[in-house]
mmCIF file of C-alpha atoms in Angstrom:
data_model
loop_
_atom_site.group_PDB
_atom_site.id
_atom_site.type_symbol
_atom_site.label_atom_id
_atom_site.label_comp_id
_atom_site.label_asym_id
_atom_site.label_seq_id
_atom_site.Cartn_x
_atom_site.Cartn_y
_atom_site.Cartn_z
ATOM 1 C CA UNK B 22 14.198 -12.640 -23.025
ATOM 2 C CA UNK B 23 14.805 -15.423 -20.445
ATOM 3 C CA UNK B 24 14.905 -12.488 -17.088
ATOM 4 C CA UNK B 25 11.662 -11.087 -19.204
ATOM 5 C CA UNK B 26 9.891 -14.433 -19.085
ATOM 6 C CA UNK B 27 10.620 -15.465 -15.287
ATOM 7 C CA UNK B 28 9.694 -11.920 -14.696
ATOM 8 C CA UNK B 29 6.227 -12.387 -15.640
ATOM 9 C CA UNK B 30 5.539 -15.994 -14.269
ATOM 10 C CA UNK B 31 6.850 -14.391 -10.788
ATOM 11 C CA UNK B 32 4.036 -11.685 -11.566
ATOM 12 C CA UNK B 33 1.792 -14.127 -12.480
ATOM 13 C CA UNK B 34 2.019 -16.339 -9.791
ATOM 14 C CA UNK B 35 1.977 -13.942 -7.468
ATOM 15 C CA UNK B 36 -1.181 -12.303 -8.948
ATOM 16 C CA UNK B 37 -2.188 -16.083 -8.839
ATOM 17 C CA UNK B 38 -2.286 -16.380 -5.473
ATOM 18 C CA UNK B 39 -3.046 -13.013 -4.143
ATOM 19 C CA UNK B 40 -6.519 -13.221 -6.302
ATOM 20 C CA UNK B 41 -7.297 -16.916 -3.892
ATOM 21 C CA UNK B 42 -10.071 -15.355 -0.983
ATOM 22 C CA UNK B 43 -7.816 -15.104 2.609
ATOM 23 C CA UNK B 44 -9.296 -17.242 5.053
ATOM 24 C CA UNK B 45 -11.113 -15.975 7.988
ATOM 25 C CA UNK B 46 -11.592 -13.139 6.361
ATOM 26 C CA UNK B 47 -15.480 -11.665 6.279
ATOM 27 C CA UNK B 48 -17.718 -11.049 3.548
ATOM 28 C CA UNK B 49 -17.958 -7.527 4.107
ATOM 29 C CA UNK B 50 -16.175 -4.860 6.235
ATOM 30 C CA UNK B 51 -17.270 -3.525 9.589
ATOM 31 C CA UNK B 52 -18.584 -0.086 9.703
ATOM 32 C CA UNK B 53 -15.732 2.896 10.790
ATOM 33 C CA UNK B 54 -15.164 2.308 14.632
ATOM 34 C CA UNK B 55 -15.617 4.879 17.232
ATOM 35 C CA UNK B 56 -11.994 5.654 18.003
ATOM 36 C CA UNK B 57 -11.692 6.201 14.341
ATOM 37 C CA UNK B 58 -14.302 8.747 14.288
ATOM 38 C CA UNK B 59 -12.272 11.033 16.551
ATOM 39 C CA UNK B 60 -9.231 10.832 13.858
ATOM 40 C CA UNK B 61 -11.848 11.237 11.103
ATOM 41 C CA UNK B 62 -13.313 14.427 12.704
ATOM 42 C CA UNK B 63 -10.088 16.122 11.260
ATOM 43 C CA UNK B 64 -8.752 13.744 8.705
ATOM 44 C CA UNK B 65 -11.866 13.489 6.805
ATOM 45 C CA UNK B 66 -11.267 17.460 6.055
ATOM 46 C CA UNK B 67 -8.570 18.939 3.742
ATOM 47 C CA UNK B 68 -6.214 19.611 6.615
ATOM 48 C CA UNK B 69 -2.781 19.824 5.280
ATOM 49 C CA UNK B 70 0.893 19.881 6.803
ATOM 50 C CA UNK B 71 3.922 21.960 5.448
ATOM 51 C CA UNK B 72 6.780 20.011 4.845
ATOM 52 C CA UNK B 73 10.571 21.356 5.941
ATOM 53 C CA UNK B 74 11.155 20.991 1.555
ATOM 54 C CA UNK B 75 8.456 23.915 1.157
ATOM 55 C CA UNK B 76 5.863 20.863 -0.107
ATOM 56 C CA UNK B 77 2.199 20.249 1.255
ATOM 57 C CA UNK B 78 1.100 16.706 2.152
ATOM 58 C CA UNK B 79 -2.526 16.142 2.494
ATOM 59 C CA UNK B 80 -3.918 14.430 5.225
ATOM 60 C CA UNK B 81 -6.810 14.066 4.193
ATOM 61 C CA UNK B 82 -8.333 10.189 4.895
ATOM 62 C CA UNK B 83 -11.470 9.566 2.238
ATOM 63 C CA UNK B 84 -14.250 7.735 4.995
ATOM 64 C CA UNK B 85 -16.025 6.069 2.167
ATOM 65 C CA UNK B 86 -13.077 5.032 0.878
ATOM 66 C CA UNK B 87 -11.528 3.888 4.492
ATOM 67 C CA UNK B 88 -14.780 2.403 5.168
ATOM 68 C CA UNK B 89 -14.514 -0.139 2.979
ATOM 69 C CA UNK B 90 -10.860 -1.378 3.184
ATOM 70 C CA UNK B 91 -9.742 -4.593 4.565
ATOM 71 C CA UNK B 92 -7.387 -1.822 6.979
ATOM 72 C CA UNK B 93 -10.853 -0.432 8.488
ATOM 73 C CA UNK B 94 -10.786 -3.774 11.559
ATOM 74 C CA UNK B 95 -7.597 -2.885 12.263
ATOM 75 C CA UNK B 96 -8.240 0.962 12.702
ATOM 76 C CA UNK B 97 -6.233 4.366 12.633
ATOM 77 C CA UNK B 98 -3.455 3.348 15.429
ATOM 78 C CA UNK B 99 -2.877 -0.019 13.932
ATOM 79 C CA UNK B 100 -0.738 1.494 11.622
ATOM 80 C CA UNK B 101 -0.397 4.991 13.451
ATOM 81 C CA UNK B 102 0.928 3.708 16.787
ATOM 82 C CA UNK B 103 2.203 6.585 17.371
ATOM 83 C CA UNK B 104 -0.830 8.137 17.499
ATOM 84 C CA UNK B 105 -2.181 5.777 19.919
ATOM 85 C CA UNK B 106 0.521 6.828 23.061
ATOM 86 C CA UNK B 107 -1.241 9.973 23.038
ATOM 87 C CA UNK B 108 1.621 11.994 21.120
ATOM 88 C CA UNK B 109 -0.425 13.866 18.108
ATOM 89 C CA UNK B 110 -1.220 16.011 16.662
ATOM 90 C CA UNK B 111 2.979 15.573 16.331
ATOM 91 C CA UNK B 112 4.925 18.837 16.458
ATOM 92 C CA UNK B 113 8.029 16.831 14.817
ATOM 93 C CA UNK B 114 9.248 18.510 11.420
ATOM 94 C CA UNK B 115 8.993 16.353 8.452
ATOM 95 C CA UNK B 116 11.725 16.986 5.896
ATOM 96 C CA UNK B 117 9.568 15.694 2.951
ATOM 97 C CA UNK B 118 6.867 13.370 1.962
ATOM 98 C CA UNK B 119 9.260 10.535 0.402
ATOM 99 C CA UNK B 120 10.913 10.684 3.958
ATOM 100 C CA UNK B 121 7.900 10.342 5.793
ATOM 101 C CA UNK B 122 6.648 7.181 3.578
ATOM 102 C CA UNK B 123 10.005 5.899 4.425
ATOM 103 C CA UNK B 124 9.829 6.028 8.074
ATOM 104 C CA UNK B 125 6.146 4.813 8.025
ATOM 105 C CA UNK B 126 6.658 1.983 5.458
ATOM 106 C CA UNK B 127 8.234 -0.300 8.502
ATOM 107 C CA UNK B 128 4.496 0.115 9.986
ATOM 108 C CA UNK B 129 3.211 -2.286 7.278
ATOM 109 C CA UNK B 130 5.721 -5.228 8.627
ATOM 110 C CA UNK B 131 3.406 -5.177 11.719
ATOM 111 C CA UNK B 132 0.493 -7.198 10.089
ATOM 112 C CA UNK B 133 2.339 -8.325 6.903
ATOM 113 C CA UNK B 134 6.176 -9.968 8.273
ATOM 114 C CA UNK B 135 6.288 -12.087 5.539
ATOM 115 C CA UNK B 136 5.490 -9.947 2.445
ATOM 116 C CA UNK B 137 7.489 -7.579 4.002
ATOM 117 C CA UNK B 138 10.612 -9.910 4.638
ATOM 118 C CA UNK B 139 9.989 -11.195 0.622
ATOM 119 C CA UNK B 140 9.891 -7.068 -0.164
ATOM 120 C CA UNK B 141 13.059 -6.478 1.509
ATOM 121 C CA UNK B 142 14.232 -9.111 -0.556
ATOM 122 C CA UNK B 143 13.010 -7.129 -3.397
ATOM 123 C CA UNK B 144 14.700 -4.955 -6.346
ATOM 124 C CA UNK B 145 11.859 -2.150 -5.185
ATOM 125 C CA UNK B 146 14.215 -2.573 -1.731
ATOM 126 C CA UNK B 147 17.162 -2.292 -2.872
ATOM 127 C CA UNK B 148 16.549 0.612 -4.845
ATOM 128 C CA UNK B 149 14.849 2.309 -1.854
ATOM 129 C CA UNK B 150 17.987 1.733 0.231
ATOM 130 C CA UNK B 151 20.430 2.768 -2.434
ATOM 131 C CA UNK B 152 18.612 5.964 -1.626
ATOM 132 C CA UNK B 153 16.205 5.888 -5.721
ATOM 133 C CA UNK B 154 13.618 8.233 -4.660
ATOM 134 C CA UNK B 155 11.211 6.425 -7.542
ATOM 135 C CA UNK B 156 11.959 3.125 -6.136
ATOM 136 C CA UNK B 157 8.140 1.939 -4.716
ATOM 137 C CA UNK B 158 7.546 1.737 -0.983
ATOM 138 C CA UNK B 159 4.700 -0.626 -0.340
ATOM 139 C CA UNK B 160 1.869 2.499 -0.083
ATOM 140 C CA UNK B 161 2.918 3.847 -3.280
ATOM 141 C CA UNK B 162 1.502 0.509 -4.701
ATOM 142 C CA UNK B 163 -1.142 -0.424 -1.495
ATOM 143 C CA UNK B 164 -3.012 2.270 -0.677
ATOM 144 C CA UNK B 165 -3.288 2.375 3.338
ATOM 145 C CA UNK B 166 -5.911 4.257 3.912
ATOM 146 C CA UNK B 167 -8.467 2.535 0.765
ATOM 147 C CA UNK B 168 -7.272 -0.847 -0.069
ATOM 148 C CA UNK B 169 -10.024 -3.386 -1.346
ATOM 149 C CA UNK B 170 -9.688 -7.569 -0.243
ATOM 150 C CA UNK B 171 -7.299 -8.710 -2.446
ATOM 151 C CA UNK B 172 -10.344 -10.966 -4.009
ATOM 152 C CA UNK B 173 -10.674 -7.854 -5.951
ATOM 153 C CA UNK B 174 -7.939 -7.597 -7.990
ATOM 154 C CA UNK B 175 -8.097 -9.905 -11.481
ATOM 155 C CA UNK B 176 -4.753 -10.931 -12.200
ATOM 156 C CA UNK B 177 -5.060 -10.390 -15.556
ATOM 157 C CA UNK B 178 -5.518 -6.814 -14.777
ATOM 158 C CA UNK B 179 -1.780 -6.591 -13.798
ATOM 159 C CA UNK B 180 -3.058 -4.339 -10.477
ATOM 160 C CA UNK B 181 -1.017 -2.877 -9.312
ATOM 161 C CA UNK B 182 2.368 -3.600 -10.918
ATOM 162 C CA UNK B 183 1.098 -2.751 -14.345
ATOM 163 C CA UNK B 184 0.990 0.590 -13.244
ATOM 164 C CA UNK B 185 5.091 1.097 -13.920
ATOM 165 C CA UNK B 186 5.426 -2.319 -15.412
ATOM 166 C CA UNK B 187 3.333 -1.955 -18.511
ATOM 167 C CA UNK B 188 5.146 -3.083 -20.827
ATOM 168 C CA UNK B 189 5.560 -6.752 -19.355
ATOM 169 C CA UNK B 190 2.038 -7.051 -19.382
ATOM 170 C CA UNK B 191 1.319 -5.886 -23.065
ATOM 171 C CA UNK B 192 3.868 -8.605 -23.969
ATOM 172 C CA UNK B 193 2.955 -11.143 -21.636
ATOM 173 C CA UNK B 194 -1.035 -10.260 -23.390
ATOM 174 C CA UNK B 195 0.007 -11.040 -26.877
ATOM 175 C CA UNK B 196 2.385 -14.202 -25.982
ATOM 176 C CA UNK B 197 1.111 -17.548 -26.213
ATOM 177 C CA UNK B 198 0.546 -17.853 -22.843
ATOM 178 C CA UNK B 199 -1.447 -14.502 -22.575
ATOM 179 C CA UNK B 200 -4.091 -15.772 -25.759
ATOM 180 C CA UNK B 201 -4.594 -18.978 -24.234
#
């Protein structure tokens, strides 16, 4: 009950601060910019890539979607820098989609050290390296491609831990804490 407790005021707090307004950051998000209409010309289609496990991955970016995340100033080859040294579309085999969110989850320590040194910190880490393919990456709970200023999210909504962690939020809702 104690773990339980300290469990949700780390959630809380967290929530807590993510819901504060970053500074410097603008009121509303610049349209799609011109290098990113040349990825979108094919990414904004269903195009699709066979995986070596016999699985499809879409690769399919929504615009509208894209056009209004707080990724949009940063653009396609902020994350994809790959991309950007000319090598793509990539020829190299990709075993599966799990492995491919693996390799590309370092991109998000580019922007984001310090959440990323506090998630490698994480049990969601240590799972991942103990090889749990359920253990969360940080785009399997942050979109890439559509995430909204985090001035979005209530906390009390739980987003987007609730999503696995239901049940500490249904009993975090009817403690004393929660009615107040």
């Amino acid at each position: 009950m104690k773990n339980t407790r300290a469990f949700v005021a780390f959630l809380l707090a967290g929530w807590m601060a993510a819901s504060l307004p970053a500074a410097g950051m603008a009121d509303s998000h610049e349209e799609v910019s011109n290098p990113d209409l040349k990825c979108l010309k094919c990414h904004s289609k269903n195009l699709k890539k066979k995986l070596e496990d016999g699985t499809v991955m879409p690769l399919k970016v929504d615009v509208e979607a894209f056009s209004t995340s707080v990724h949009t100033v940063i653009g396609c080859t902020g994350c994809h820098r790959d991309v950007a040294k000319g090598k793509h579309p990539s020829r190299e085999p990709i075993e599966s989609a799990r492995a491919y969110s693996l390799k590309h989850n370092q991109a998000c320590s580019q922007c984001h050290t310090a959440h990323f040194d506090e998630y490698k910190g994480s049990i969601h880490a240590r799972l991942a390296a103990d090889g749990d393919e359920n253990a969360p990456l940080c785009s399997d709970c942050h979109s890439a491609h559509a995430i909204q200023h985090r001035a979005v999210y209530k906390p009390e909504s739980g987003e987007p831990c609730s999503r696995c962690h239901q049940e500490v939020f249904e009993a975090y809702a009817t403690s004393v804490h929660g009615l107040a």
